[in-house]
Structure formats: C-alpha cells, structure tokens
C-alpha positions in Angstrom: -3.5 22.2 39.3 -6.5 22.6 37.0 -4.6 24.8 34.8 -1.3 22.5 34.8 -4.1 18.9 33.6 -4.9 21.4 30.6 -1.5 22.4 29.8 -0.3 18.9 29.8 -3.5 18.1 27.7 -2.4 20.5 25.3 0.8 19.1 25.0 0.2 15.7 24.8 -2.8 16.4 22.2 -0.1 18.4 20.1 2.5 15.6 20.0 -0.2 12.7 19.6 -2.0 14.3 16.7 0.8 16.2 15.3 -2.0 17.9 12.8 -5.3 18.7 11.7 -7.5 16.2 10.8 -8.4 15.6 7.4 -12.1 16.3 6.0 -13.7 14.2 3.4 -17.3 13.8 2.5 -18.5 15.3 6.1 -16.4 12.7 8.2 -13.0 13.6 9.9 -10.3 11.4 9.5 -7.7 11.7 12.5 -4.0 12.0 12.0 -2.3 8.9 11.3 -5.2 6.9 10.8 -7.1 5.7 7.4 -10.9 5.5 6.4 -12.5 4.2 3.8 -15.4 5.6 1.7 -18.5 4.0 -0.8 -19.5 7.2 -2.5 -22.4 6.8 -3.9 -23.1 8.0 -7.3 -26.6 8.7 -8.9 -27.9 9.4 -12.5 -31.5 9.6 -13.6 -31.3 5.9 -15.0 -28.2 4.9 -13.1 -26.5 4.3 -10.1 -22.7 3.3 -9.1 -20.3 4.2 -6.1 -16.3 5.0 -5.9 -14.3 2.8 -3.2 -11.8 5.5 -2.2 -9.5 5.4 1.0 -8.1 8.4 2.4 -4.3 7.7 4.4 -4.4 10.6 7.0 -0.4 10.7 8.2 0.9 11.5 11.8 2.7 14.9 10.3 2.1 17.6 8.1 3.5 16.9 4.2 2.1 16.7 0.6 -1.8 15.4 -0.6 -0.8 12.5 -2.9 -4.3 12.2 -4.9 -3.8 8.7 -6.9 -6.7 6.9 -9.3 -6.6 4.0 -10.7 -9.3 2.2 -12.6 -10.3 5.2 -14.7 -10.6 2.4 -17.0 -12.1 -0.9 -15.6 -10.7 -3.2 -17.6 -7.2 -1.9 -17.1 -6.2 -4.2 -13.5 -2.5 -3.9 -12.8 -3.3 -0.2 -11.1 -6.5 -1.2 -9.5 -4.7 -4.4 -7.6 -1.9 -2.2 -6.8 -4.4 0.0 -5.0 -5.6 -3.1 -3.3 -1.8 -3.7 -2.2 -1.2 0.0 -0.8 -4.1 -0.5 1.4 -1.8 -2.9 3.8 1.7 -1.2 2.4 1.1 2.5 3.3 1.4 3.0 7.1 -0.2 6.1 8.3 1.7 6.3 11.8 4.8 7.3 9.8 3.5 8.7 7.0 4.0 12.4 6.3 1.0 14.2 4.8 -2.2 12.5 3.0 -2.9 10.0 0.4 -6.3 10.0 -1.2 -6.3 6.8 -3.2 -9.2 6.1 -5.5 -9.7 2.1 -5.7 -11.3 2.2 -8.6 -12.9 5.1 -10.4 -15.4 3.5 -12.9 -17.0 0.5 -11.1 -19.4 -0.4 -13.5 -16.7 -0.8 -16.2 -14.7 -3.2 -14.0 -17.4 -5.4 -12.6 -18.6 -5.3 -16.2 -15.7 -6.3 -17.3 -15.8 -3.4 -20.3 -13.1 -2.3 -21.7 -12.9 1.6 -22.7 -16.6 2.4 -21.6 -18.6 2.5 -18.9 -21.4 -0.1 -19.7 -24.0 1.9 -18.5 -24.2 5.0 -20.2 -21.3 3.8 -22.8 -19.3 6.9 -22.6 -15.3 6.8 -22.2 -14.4 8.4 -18.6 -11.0 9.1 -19.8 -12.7 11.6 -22.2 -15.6 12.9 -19.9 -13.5 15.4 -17.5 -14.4 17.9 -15.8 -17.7 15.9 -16.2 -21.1 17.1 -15.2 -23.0 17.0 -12.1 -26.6 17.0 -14.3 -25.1 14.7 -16.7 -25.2 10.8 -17.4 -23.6 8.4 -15.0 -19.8 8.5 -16.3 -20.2 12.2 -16.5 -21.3 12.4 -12.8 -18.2 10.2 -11.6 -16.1 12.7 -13.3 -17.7 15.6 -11.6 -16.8 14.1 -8.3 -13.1 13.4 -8.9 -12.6 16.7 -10.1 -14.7 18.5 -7.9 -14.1 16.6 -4.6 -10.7 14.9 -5.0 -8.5 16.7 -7.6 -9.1 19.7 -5.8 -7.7 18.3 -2.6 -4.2 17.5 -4.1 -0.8 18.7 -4.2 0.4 15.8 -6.6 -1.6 13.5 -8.8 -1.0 10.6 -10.2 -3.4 8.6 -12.8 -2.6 5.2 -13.2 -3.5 2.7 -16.3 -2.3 0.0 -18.6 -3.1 -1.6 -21.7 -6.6 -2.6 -21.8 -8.0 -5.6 -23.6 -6.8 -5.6 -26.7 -3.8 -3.3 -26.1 0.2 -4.4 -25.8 2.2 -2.3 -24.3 5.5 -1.5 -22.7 5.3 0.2 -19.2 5.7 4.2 -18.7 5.3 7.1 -17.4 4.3 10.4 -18.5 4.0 14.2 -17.4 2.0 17.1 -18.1 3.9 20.2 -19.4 3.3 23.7 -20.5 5.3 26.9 -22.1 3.3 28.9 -19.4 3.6 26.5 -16.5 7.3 26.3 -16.4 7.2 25.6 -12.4 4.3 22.7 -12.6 5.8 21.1 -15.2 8.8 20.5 -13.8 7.8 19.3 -10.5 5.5 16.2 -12.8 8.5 15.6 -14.6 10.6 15.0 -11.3 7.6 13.1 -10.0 7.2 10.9 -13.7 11.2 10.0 -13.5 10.6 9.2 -9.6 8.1 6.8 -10.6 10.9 4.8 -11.8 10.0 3.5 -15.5 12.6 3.7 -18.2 10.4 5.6 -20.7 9.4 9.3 -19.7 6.4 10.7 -21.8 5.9 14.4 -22.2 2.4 15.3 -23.0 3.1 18.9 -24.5 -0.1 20.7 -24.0 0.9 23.6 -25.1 -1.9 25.6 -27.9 -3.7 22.3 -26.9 -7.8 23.4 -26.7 -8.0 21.2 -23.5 -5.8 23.8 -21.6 -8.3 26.9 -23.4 -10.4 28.7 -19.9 -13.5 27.5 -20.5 -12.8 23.7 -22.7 -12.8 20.6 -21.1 -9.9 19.1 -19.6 -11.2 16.0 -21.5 -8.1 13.8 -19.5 -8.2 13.0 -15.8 -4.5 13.9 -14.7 -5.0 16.7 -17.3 -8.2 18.3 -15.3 -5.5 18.2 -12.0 -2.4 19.9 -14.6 -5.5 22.5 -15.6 -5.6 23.5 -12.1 -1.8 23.9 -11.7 -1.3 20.7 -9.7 1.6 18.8 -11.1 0.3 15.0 -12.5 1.6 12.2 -14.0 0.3 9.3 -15.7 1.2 5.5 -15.2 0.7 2.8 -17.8 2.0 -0.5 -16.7 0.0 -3.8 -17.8 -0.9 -5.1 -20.8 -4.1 -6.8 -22.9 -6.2 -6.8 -19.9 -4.0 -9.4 -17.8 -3.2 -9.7 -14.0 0.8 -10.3 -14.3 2.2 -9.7 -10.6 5.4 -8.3 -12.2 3.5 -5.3 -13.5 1.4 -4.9 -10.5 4.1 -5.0 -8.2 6.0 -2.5 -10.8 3.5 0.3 -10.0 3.4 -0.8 -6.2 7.1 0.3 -6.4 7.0 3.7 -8.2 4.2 4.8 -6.5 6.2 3.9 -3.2 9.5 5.6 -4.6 7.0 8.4 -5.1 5.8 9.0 -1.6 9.9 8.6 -0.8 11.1 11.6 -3.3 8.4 13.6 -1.8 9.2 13.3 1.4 6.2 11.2 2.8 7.7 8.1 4.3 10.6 7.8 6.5 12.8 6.0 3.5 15.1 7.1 0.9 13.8 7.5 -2.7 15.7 4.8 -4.4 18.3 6.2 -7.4 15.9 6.1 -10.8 18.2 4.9 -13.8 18.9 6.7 -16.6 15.2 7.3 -18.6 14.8 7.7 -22.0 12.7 10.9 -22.5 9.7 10.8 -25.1 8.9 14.0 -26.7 7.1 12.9 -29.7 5.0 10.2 -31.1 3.7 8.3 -34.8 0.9 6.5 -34.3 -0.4 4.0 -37.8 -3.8 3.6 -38.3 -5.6 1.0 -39.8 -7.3 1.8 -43.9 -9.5 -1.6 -43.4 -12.0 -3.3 -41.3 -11.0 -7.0 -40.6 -7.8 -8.9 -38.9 -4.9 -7.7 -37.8 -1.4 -9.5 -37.6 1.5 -8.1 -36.0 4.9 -8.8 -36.9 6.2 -6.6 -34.0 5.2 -6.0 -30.1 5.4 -3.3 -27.9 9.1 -2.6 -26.6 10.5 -3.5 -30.2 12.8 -0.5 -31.6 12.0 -0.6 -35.5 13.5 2.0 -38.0 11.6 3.7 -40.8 9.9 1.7 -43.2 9.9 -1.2 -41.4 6.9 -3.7 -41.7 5.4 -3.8 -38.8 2.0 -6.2 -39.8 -0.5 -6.7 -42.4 -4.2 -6.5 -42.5 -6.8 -9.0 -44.1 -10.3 -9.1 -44.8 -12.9 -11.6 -43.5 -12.2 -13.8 -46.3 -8.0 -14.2 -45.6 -7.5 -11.3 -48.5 -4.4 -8.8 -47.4 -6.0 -5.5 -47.6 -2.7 -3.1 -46.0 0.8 -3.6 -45.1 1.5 -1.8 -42.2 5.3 -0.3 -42.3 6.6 2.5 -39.7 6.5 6.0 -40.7 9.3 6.6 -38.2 12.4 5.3 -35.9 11.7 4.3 -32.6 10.3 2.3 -30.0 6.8 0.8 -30.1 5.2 2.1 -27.0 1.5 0.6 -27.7 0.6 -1.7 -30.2 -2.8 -3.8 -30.9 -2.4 -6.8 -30.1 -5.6 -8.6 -30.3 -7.2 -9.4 -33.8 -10.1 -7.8 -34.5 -9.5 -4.0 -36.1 -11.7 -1.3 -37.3 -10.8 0.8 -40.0 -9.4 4.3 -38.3 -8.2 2.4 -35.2 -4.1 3.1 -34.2 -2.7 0.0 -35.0 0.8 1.4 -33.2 2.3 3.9 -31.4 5.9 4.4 -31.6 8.2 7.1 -29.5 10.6 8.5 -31.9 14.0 8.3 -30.5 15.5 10.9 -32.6 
C-alpha cells in the first residue's frame, strides 16, 4: 500500500506540475504560476531596482525574454507590460515569459528622455554593461548577465521618445554568418504584426567583433545567438491606447507563432521589408519646422522642413536625399546642430 500512495504521488505530481520549476534570483517559481521581482540595483553614488515578472507555464516550451522601458520616457511598451501582467495566463501557457517592466526606473520616474538622470548615460548604448561600473552600466550587466542569458527569443520594445514622431515597426537582427538566427527574428519580427519590417544588417558591424560591446540591448541577446527583435510603436512621449494595445497584440500573436498559448497565431498581412535607411541631419542649432511626419512616402528632393535661427532667420532647407517612407522624424522644435532630423526607409 505504501508503495502504491508513492506511485500515485508520482503520478499526480508529474501531471500537476508538468515541469521543472523555473529559477530566478534564488527563488523557484512553480509551473504555471507567476512571481514578481524588485531587483535591486547598487552603484557607489546610486541606487535603483528592475520590476521584472517571471510567467512560469504549466508545460515545457520557449523562454520569451521581453524588456520594455530601456528607455523611460518611451510608455507605450512599458503600459503594455503593465497589461500582460492580467493577459498572460500561466495555467495554459507553454514555456516561460520573463518580462522586464521597466528596465531604467530612474529614467521613467524622472521622466528623462534618452538618459538615465542619474549617472546621464544612454542604456540603449551601455550593453553588455559593467558590474563595477556606474548605475546605467550596472542595470545593463544584470539584463545581460541574468535575463538575456535565460532566453530562447527576445524581444526589446520601444517608441518614439519625447521629441520623436514616428510610424510603428518592427525590426530583426541578421548576419551573413548566422543564417539560422536570423531567420528565426525575422519570422518572429513579421509575427509581431507591424506593416514595416526593419533589418538591422550587422554584418562587418564592430558590435558583432569577440571582444566589442554589443552596445544595443536585443543586439547583446543576437551576440549570443538568440534570435531578437525590436518593437517601436508610440510616438513623442504620449500614452495613445491604440499604440499600447498595438504591442499588447504582437507580442500576444508572438507567444501564438511560437507555440506558447493554446491560440492560433493570427495571419500577418503582407509587410513591407526595410533593408536600408537615409537619415538628414541638421547643419544648425535653432528651430525646426517640419513640412512632413512620419508615415509620409516622399520622393527624392523633396522638402521635407526648414531650419531657423533664434532670431526667425532660415538657416537650411531640409530636402530628402532619397525615396521612401519616413520612419522617424523630429517632431518637437528645438534641434542641435548634428541631430537626425529624419529617417526614411528607402523603398527601392
């Protein structure tokens, strides 16, 4: 009889748990249940933490490592993260999500755009980060130590940030040498469901050198050979629910195409695949005007705004170097001379 109650234990352990539970930061999380983590983060001068929730599923199936709020001031992803934490149901969910609320704290609560307030540096350009190194540098070392790691797929979500309009997209990591990962981030970039696909061609890039920083976030998990994809979907700093609920849905189609949930991915139109971009920069320090805005197709030579002074002087004429679509454009006043004033995907 004893041995029977442990067989049956056995059994019924097996087909309750249906896997192994999932380890993060010394706790366990059990199969088909989530958690929630403050991790703290410490510098010599400064101090922060990373909300992150970990979705352990019922079954076996990918590790879906998604961060949002790399940039602070950038809200659409980080209030989509806020909605996945009531949409994603762990008793049906197939494998692990390891969602990252909000990677840079200090730059959302600060309400910085770019930077984080604290130590001023760009996180977006601080990967593989440092675990000696300033604050930024430190949250940097943790993703990509302690979360990229973890991943099968990874996805880095953004939109325009204060001063920047632009039209939402996706975008993927490829490689002449990684012929396999960058295939699987393209299918995962058109299953996010946007009509523009971005390639970021890293091949001969210096990030991708053994040894250079990855610089990018999604590109420190593409480094690794995990296939990543990027998000950017809001614009100029705003809360539109349209946008929001845009990257609520392509990450959800997402977690469909690979196999997660217990739903069909939904049929992805026809995309428009981005290979190549112009970007204009701005001669003069002063006011921008645009005659344009991001989504507009324009056609070489076209004027796309002017520049003035302080004093209401034109300084430049801004005109396309290229056909295409404007994918980013400024679309606040104040410019600096170098800035990109536009970014157009060349359709041809």
């Amino acid at each position: 009889m004893q041995y029977l109650s442990r067989v049956l234990f056995l059994f019924f352990a097996i087909h309750a748990f249906g896997k192994q539970p999932f380890e993060f930061q010394g706790q366990l999380i059990q199969p088909g249940s989530k958690s929630h983590f403050t991790v703290e983060i410490s510098a010599t001068k400064h101090e922060t933490f990373i909300p992150i929730t970990i979705f352990h599923g019922s079954e076996s199936g990918p590790v879906l490592g998604i961060t949002a709020g790399v940039h602070g001031y950038e809200y659409s992803p980080i209030l989509a993260g806020q909605q996945l934490i009531h949409l994603i149901d762990v008793s049906t969910l197939k494998g692990t999500v390891i969602l990252v609320q909000a990677a840079n704290v200090e730059s959302f609560l600060g309400r910085s755009p770019y930077v984080n307030p604290k130590d001023g540096i760009n996180l977006n350009r601080a990967f593989p980060g440092s675990p000696e190194g300033t604050l930024t540098e430190r949250i940097a070392d943790f993703i990509s130590t302690k979360v990229i790691p973890r991943c099968t797929h990874f996805i880095d979500a953004h939109s325009g940030d204060s001063p920047e309009d632009l039209i939402p997209y996706s975008g993927y990591y490829h490689n002449d040498g990684m012929p396999e990962v960058s295939a699987r981030g393209k299918t995962m970039a058109e299953n996010l469901g946007f009509d523009y696909v971005l390639i970021f061609q890293t091949t001969g890039k210096d990030y991708m050198k053994p040894g250079s920083p990855s610089t990018y976030c999604s590109a420190q998990a593409f480094k690794l050979g995990i296939p990543a994809a990027d998000i950017e979907c809001g614009r100029l700093g705003m809360v539109e629910p349209k946008y929001v609920n845009k990257i609520v849905d392509g990450l959800t189609n997402l977690m469909d195409a690979l196999g997660m949930t217990e739903e069909s991915p939904k049929e992805v139109g026809t995309t428009f695949i981005i290979a190549e971009r112009a970007s204009m920069k701005s001669d003069h320090t002063g006011f921008f005007y645009p005659e344009k805005a991001a989504g507009d197709y324009v056609t070489k030579g076209m004027r796309l705004g002017h520049i003035t002074d302080f004093f209401g002087r034109k300084k430049q004429d801004v005109f396309s170097s290229t056909n295409g679509v404007i994918l980013y454009m400024l679309g606040t006043p104040p410019v600096n001379a170098g800035e990109t004033l536009a970014s157009i995907g060349i359709t041809e």
